[in-house]
Short mmCIF file of C-alpha atoms and ligand atoms in Angstrom, two decimals:
data_model
loop_
_atom_site.label_atom_id
_atom_site.label_comp_id
_atom_site.label_asym_id
_atom_site.label_seq_id
_atom_site.Cartn_x
_atom_site.Cartn_y
_atom_site.Cartn_z
CA MET I 733 -0.05 0.37 0.16
CA ASN I 734 1.11 3.37 -0.71
CA LYS I 735 1.34 6.44 1.84
CA GLN I 736 -2.45 7.74 0.67
CA GLU I 737 -4.25 4.13 0.29
CA LEU I 738 -2.81 3.51 3.91
CA ILE I 739 -3.88 6.82 5.34
CA LYS I 740 -7.50 5.62 3.89
CA GLU I 741 -7.38 2.47 5.34
CA ILE I 742 -6.04 3.98 9.07
CA GLY I 743 -9.28 6.10 8.62
CA ARG I 744 -11.45 3.65 7.30
CA LEU I 745 -10.09 1.11 10.48
CA ARG I 746 -10.31 3.66 13.30
CA LYS I 747 -13.89 3.95 12.18
CA GLU I 748 -15.06 0.57 12.52
CA LYS I 749 -12.92 0.20 15.92
CA GLU I 750 -14.23 3.40 17.17
CA ALA I 751 -10.30 4.03 18.22
CA ILE I 752 -8.54 7.45 18.34
CA ILE I 753 -5.06 8.02 17.36
CA LEU I 754 -2.45 9.80 19.60
CA ALA I 755 0.71 10.86 18.35
CA HIS I 756 3.98 11.72 21.13
CA ASN I 757 5.53 15.07 19.53
CA TYR I 758 8.93 13.08 18.58
CA GLN I 759 6.67 11.02 16.23
CA ARG I 760 7.32 10.63 12.69
CA PRO I 761 5.53 13.81 10.58
CA GLU I 762 3.34 11.36 9.19
CA VAL I 763 1.97 9.91 12.07
CA GLN I 764 1.86 12.80 13.65
CA ASP I 765 -0.64 13.84 11.04
CA VAL I 766 -2.78 11.11 10.51
CA ALA I 767 -3.31 11.07 14.18
CA ASP I 768 -6.41 13.15 15.95
CA PHE I 769 -3.37 14.29 18.78
CA ALA I 770 -0.05 15.13 19.02
CA GLY I 771 0.82 16.36 22.56
CA ASP I 772 3.45 15.36 25.20
CA SER I 773 2.50 12.12 27.13
CA LEU I 774 0.97 12.95 29.97
CA ASP I 775 -1.37 15.51 27.70
CA LEU I 776 -2.27 12.69 25.19
CA ALA I 777 -3.03 10.43 28.13
CA LYS I 778 -5.48 12.97 29.39
CA LYS I 779 -7.04 13.15 25.84
CA GLY I 780 -7.53 9.54 26.12
CA VAL I 781 -9.39 9.91 29.51
CA SER I 782 -11.72 12.35 27.85
CA SER I 783 -12.28 10.69 24.62
CA LYS I 784 -15.64 8.44 24.02
CA ALA I 785 -13.38 6.06 21.83
CA LYS I 786 -13.25 2.23 22.85
CA VAL I 787 -9.98 1.94 21.61
CA ILE I 788 -6.93 4.28 21.90
CA VAL I 789 -3.88 3.69 19.60
CA PHE I 790 -0.82 5.52 21.30
CA CYS I 791 2.10 6.21 18.94
CA GLY I 792 4.86 7.04 20.94
CA VAL I 793 6.91 4.42 23.34
CA SER I 794 5.72 1.75 26.05
CA PHE I 795 5.54 3.60 29.14
CA MET I 796 3.16 6.51 27.40
CA ALA I 797 0.89 3.68 26.49
CA GLU I 798 1.08 2.12 30.34
CA SER I 799 -0.10 5.36 31.10
CA ALA I 800 -2.86 5.78 29.20
CA ASN I 801 -3.98 2.40 30.75
CA ILE I 802 -3.56 3.68 34.00
CA LEU I 803 -5.99 6.42 33.18
CA SER I 804 -8.13 5.01 30.87
CA PRO I 805 -8.48 1.26 32.15
CA GLU I 806 -11.71 0.84 30.69
CA LYS I 807 -10.39 1.33 27.15
CA THR I 808 -8.42 -0.87 24.94
CA VAL I 809 -4.94 0.79 24.41
CA LEU I 810 -2.80 -0.69 21.43
CA LEU I 811 1.25 0.34 21.33
CA PRO I 812 1.53 -0.04 17.20
CA MET I 813 5.40 -1.36 18.18
CA ILE I 814 5.88 -3.52 21.05
CA GLU I 815 9.91 -2.78 20.46
CA ALA I 816 9.08 0.73 21.36
CA GLY I 817 10.58 1.07 24.45
CA CYS I 818 12.68 4.12 26.33
CA PRO I 819 15.97 3.49 27.69
CA LEU I 820 15.37 6.01 30.07
CA ALA I 821 12.21 4.14 31.71
CA ASP I 822 14.19 0.86 32.06
CA MET I 823 17.03 2.57 34.03
CA VAL I 824 15.02 2.37 37.43
CA THR I 825 13.44 -1.23 38.94
CA VAL I 826 11.22 -1.87 41.82
CA GLU I 827 14.04 -3.67 43.38
CA ALA I 828 16.68 -1.18 43.17
CA LEU I 829 13.92 2.04 44.35
CA ARG I 830 13.23 -0.17 47.46
CA ALA I 831 17.25 -0.42 48.32
CA LYS I 832 17.65 3.20 47.82
CA ARG I 833 14.84 3.82 49.91
CA LYS I 834 16.36 2.32 52.47
CA GLU I 835 19.47 4.25 52.57
CA HIS I 836 16.94 7.48 52.68
CA PRO I 837 13.75 6.77 54.77
CA LYS I 838 12.85 10.32 55.43
CA ALA I 839 13.17 11.29 51.25
CA ALA I 840 9.94 10.89 49.19
CA VAL I 841 10.31 9.46 46.13
CA VAL I 842 9.74 11.66 43.00
CA CYS I 843 8.82 9.91 39.50
CA TYR I 844 9.35 11.30 36.24
CA VAL I 845 6.47 9.83 33.88
CA ASN I 846 9.23 8.41 31.86
CA SER I 847 8.89 5.55 33.96
CA PRO I 848 7.49 1.70 34.23
CA ALA I 849 4.01 1.82 35.84
CA GLN I 850 5.84 -0.64 38.78
CA VAL I 851 7.88 1.83 39.60
CA LYS I 852 5.14 4.73 39.74
CA ALA I 853 3.30 2.89 41.61
CA GLU I 854 6.33 2.41 43.83
CA SER I 855 6.41 6.34 44.28
CA ASP I 856 5.14 8.89 46.19
CA VAL I 857 4.38 11.26 43.38
CA CYS I 858 4.74 11.64 39.65
CA CYS I 859 6.45 14.70 37.67
CA THR I 860 6.39 15.67 34.15
CA SER I 861 9.68 18.22 32.93
CA SER I 862 7.30 20.69 33.03
CA ASN I 863 5.74 20.58 36.75
CA ALA I 864 8.39 18.73 38.36
CA ILE I 865 10.11 21.81 40.31
CA LYS I 866 6.32 22.42 41.09
CA VAL I 867 5.92 19.26 42.56
CA VAL I 868 9.61 19.02 44.42
CA ASN I 869 8.77 22.11 46.56
CA SER I 870 5.39 21.51 47.14
CA LEU I 871 6.01 18.25 49.08
CA LYS I 872 6.47 18.35 52.96
CA GLU I 873 9.68 15.96 53.32
CA GLU I 874 13.29 17.80 52.96
CA GLU I 875 14.50 14.95 51.06
CA VAL I 876 13.69 13.90 47.51
CA ILE I 877 14.94 10.64 45.76
CA PHE I 878 14.25 12.03 42.00
CA ILE I 879 13.87 8.85 39.67
CA PRO I 880 15.28 8.37 37.02
CA ASP I 881 16.55 11.03 34.89
CA ARG I 882 19.78 12.85 36.56
CA GLN I 883 19.58 15.84 33.90
CA LEU I 884 16.19 16.84 35.30
CA GLY I 885 17.00 15.91 38.74
CA ARG I 886 20.02 18.36 38.50
CA TYR I 887 17.92 20.84 37.38
CA VAL I 888 15.43 20.80 39.60
CA ALA I 889 18.24 20.57 42.43
CA GLU I 890 19.17 24.20 40.79
CA HIS I 891 15.77 25.33 41.59
CA THR I 892 14.69 24.15 45.26
CA LYS I 893 16.34 23.65 48.73
CA LYS I 894 15.16 21.02 49.47
CA LYS I 895 18.22 17.63 49.47
CA ILE I 896 17.79 15.82 45.83
CA HIS I 897 19.29 12.21 45.57
CA LEU I 898 20.05 11.81 41.82
CA TRP I 899 19.64 8.42 39.95
CA PRO I 900 22.11 7.37 37.24
CA GLY I 901 19.55 7.53 34.50
CA PHE I 902 19.82 9.47 31.05
CA CYS I 903 18.33 10.06 27.68
CA ALA I 904 20.54 8.94 25.43
CA THR I 905 19.27 11.27 23.06
CA HIS I 906 19.42 14.60 25.12
CA TYR I 907 22.24 13.68 26.59
CA SER I 908 24.65 13.17 23.72
CA VAL I 909 24.24 16.87 22.79
CA THR I 910 27.26 18.96 23.89
CA PRO I 911 27.30 22.48 24.94
CA GLU I 912 30.09 22.99 21.72
CA GLU I 913 27.15 22.30 19.23
CA ILE I 914 24.51 24.69 21.27
CA ILE I 915 27.24 27.25 20.78
CA GLU I 916 28.09 26.13 16.98
CA ALA I 917 24.14 26.63 16.55
CA LYS I 918 24.44 29.89 18.09
CA GLU I 919 26.61 30.77 16.41
CA LYS I 920 25.04 30.10 13.06
CA TYR I 921 21.72 31.40 14.04
CA PRO I 922 22.80 34.40 16.07
CA GLY I 923 19.20 35.81 16.24
CA ALA I 924 17.23 32.95 17.56
CA GLU I 925 16.20 32.32 20.97
CA VAL I 926 17.31 28.99 22.17
CA LEU I 927 15.16 26.56 23.64
CA VAL I 928 15.93 23.42 25.35
CA HIS I 929 14.77 19.96 27.32
CA PRO I 930 15.75 19.80 30.85
CA GLU I 931 16.46 16.48 30.28
CA CYS I 932 19.73 17.66 28.29
CA ARG I 933 22.93 18.13 30.24
CA LEU I 934 22.84 21.34 32.62
CA GLU I 935 25.84 22.54 30.70
CA VAL I 936 23.79 22.81 27.56
CA ILE I 937 20.85 24.14 29.36
CA ALA I 938 23.18 26.70 31.27
CA LEU I 939 23.32 28.04 27.20
CA ALA I 940 19.29 28.55 26.64
CA ASP I 941 17.02 31.20 26.96
CA ALA I 942 14.69 28.28 28.61
CA ALA I 943 14.30 24.95 29.55
CA LEU I 944 10.94 23.37 28.38
CA SER I 945 8.78 20.35 27.99
CA THR I 946 7.58 19.82 24.42
CA ASN I 947 4.34 21.21 25.06
CA GLY I 948 6.11 23.98 27.11
CA MET I 949 8.46 24.93 24.09
CA ILE I 950 5.10 25.42 21.52
CA GLU I 951 3.56 27.42 23.94
CA TYR I 952 6.80 29.58 24.28
CA ALA I 953 7.30 29.73 20.88
CA LYS I 954 3.61 30.54 20.10
CA LYS I 955 3.87 33.97 22.92
CA SER I 956 6.94 34.97 22.32
CA LYS I 957 8.36 37.85 20.15
CA SER I 958 11.18 36.09 18.22
CA ARG I 959 10.58 34.63 15.24
CA GLU I 960 13.71 32.16 15.08
CA PHE I 961 14.40 29.14 17.32
CA ILE I 962 17.00 26.67 17.90
CA ILE I 963 15.30 23.70 19.20
CA GLY I 964 17.00 21.07 21.31
CA THR I 965 14.87 18.11 21.50
CA GLU I 966 14.23 15.83 19.30
CA MET I 967 13.21 16.53 15.95
CA GLY I 968 10.02 15.29 15.56
CA LEU I 969 8.66 18.26 17.84
CA LEU I 970 9.96 20.75 14.63
CA HIS I 971 6.92 19.25 12.19
CA ARG I 972 4.26 20.66 14.96
CA LEU I 973 6.16 23.64 15.57
CA LYS I 974 6.42 24.32 11.80
CA LYS I 975 3.04 23.53 11.34
CA GLU I 976 1.46 25.67 13.92
CA MET I 977 3.91 28.62 13.38
CA PRO I 978 4.06 28.69 9.63
CA ASP I 979 5.65 32.34 10.07
CA LYS I 980 8.63 31.41 12.36
CA GLU I 981 11.87 29.80 12.27
CA PHE I 982 13.03 26.84 13.49
CA HIS I 983 16.31 24.97 13.63
CA LEU I 984 17.26 21.67 15.49
CA ALA I 985 20.54 22.47 17.61
CA SER I 986 21.80 19.02 16.75
CA LYS I 987 21.45 16.28 14.33
CA LYS I 988 22.16 13.81 17.26
CA PHE I 989 18.16 14.74 18.66
CA ILE I 990 16.70 11.49 17.15
CA CYS I 991 15.27 8.81 19.28
CA PRO I 992 15.15 5.27 17.16
CA ASN I 993 12.35 4.29 19.74
CA MET I 994 10.44 7.32 18.66
CA LYS I 995 10.88 6.44 14.74
CA LEU I 996 9.42 2.66 14.76
CA THR I 997 6.42 3.46 14.36
CA THR I 998 4.96 4.16 10.72
CA LEU I 999 1.81 4.50 9.19
CA LYS I 1000 2.01 0.55 8.08
CA ARG I 1001 2.17 -0.47 11.54
CA VAL I 1002 -0.53 2.01 12.76
CA ALA I 1003 -2.91 0.32 10.15
CA GLU I 1004 -1.71 -3.42 11.40
CA SER I 1005 -2.31 -2.41 14.94
CA LEU I 1006 -5.77 -1.61 14.03
CA ARG I 1007 -6.44 -4.18 11.67
CA GLU I 1008 -4.78 -6.67 14.33
CA MET I 1009 -6.16 -5.44 17.54
CA LYS I 1010 -2.27 -5.19 18.45
CA HIS I 1011 -0.41 -4.85 20.77
CA ILE I 1012 -2.74 -4.51 23.84
CA ILE I 1013 -1.04 -2.96 26.69
CA LYS I 1014 -2.73 -3.67 30.13
CA ILE I 1015 -1.56 -3.29 33.41
CA PRO I 1016 -2.29 -5.63 36.83
CA GLU I 1017 -4.86 -4.25 38.23
CA ASP I 1018 -3.00 -3.87 41.79
CA ILE I 1019 -0.07 -1.43 40.16
CA ARG I 1020 -2.26 0.47 38.16
CA GLU I 1021 -4.16 1.46 40.96
CA LYS I 1022 -1.12 2.62 42.75
CA ALA I 1023 0.43 4.24 39.68
CA LYS I 1024 -2.70 6.08 39.40
CA ARG I 1025 -2.49 7.55 42.35
CA SER I 1026 1.46 8.81 42.17
CA LEU I 1027 0.00 10.41 38.67
CA GLU I 1028 -3.40 11.92 40.31
CA ARG I 1029 -1.06 13.25 43.01
CA MET I 1030 0.85 15.24 40.56
CA VAL I 1031 -2.22 16.41 39.33
CA GLU I 1032 -3.46 17.83 42.13
CA ILE I 1033 -0.50 19.60 42.89
CA SER I 1034 -0.16 21.00 39.12
O1 CIZ Z 2000 6.62 13.75 28.55
C1 CIZ Z 2000 7.14 13.94 27.73
O2 CIZ Z 2000 6.02 13.39 26.87
C2 CIZ Z 2000 8.25 13.83 27.08
C3 CIZ Z 2000 8.84 12.69 27.23
C4 CIZ Z 2000 8.74 14.69 26.58
C5 CIZ Z 2000 7.81 15.80 26.88
O3 CIZ Z 2000 9.03 16.90 27.53
O4 CIZ Z 2000 6.83 16.44 26.33
#
């Protein structure tokens, strides 16, 4: 099937199965375009909750589809590519977290949404990159174990008086980009504002005008008077930025900003997922309930 035929087939199957298609901001442009909504992981999970659809096709990586199931257990959640995992999320396990809690018994555990459902269930509260500082500062505990992203944890530590116990996790895509590459991009586009993701190294964040989540970058660019931006996050976001702001210019800060897992989902796989109803993501009920509490607590705070 060619691209047009696949788009038609997805449209037909979407109706037949009463499905909603959600695409993360890091997905391929054609996958974002065929989706009902593009957004960040939490935003999309909430779109799933408010939708009347029976099936959610989550074009993203596994922890995102898990969050959709955590918040919408009555719907069938499909992840088109079961191989689409998140190496950062896999850098924390329940066993390792329990051991860390024993080391720091007075600390609250704040868990970035990029984490497995079992780990969310073991945590006190979740956070996203846009609300991490607010969540940490709202806690009554003076000590926090921040999992699993060390860079985001370091960024939070710079904006709180609380003692942050860091975890040795990292996003290989964001971590690979160096301050030298940002300096080079700034030299190439001297009039541009620099927006980077807080999963980047602190030395990279120090060179930026703002550190923001993907949805945060979209909002910022819309409000800003600047016409040109250097973007320091996965390249998929540029599609949305250019589509929603055709009068502004966006440059990727480094060619290294590409996540191989996010690029696994193709139109062919989306069609296949709907046709064959695969791969169903379902979290065991006891874990789902506990993970939901950590996510709900975050929503209450933020
Ligand atoms: O939470 C998300 O969706 C991720 C992975 C990044 C972001 O900033 O939106």
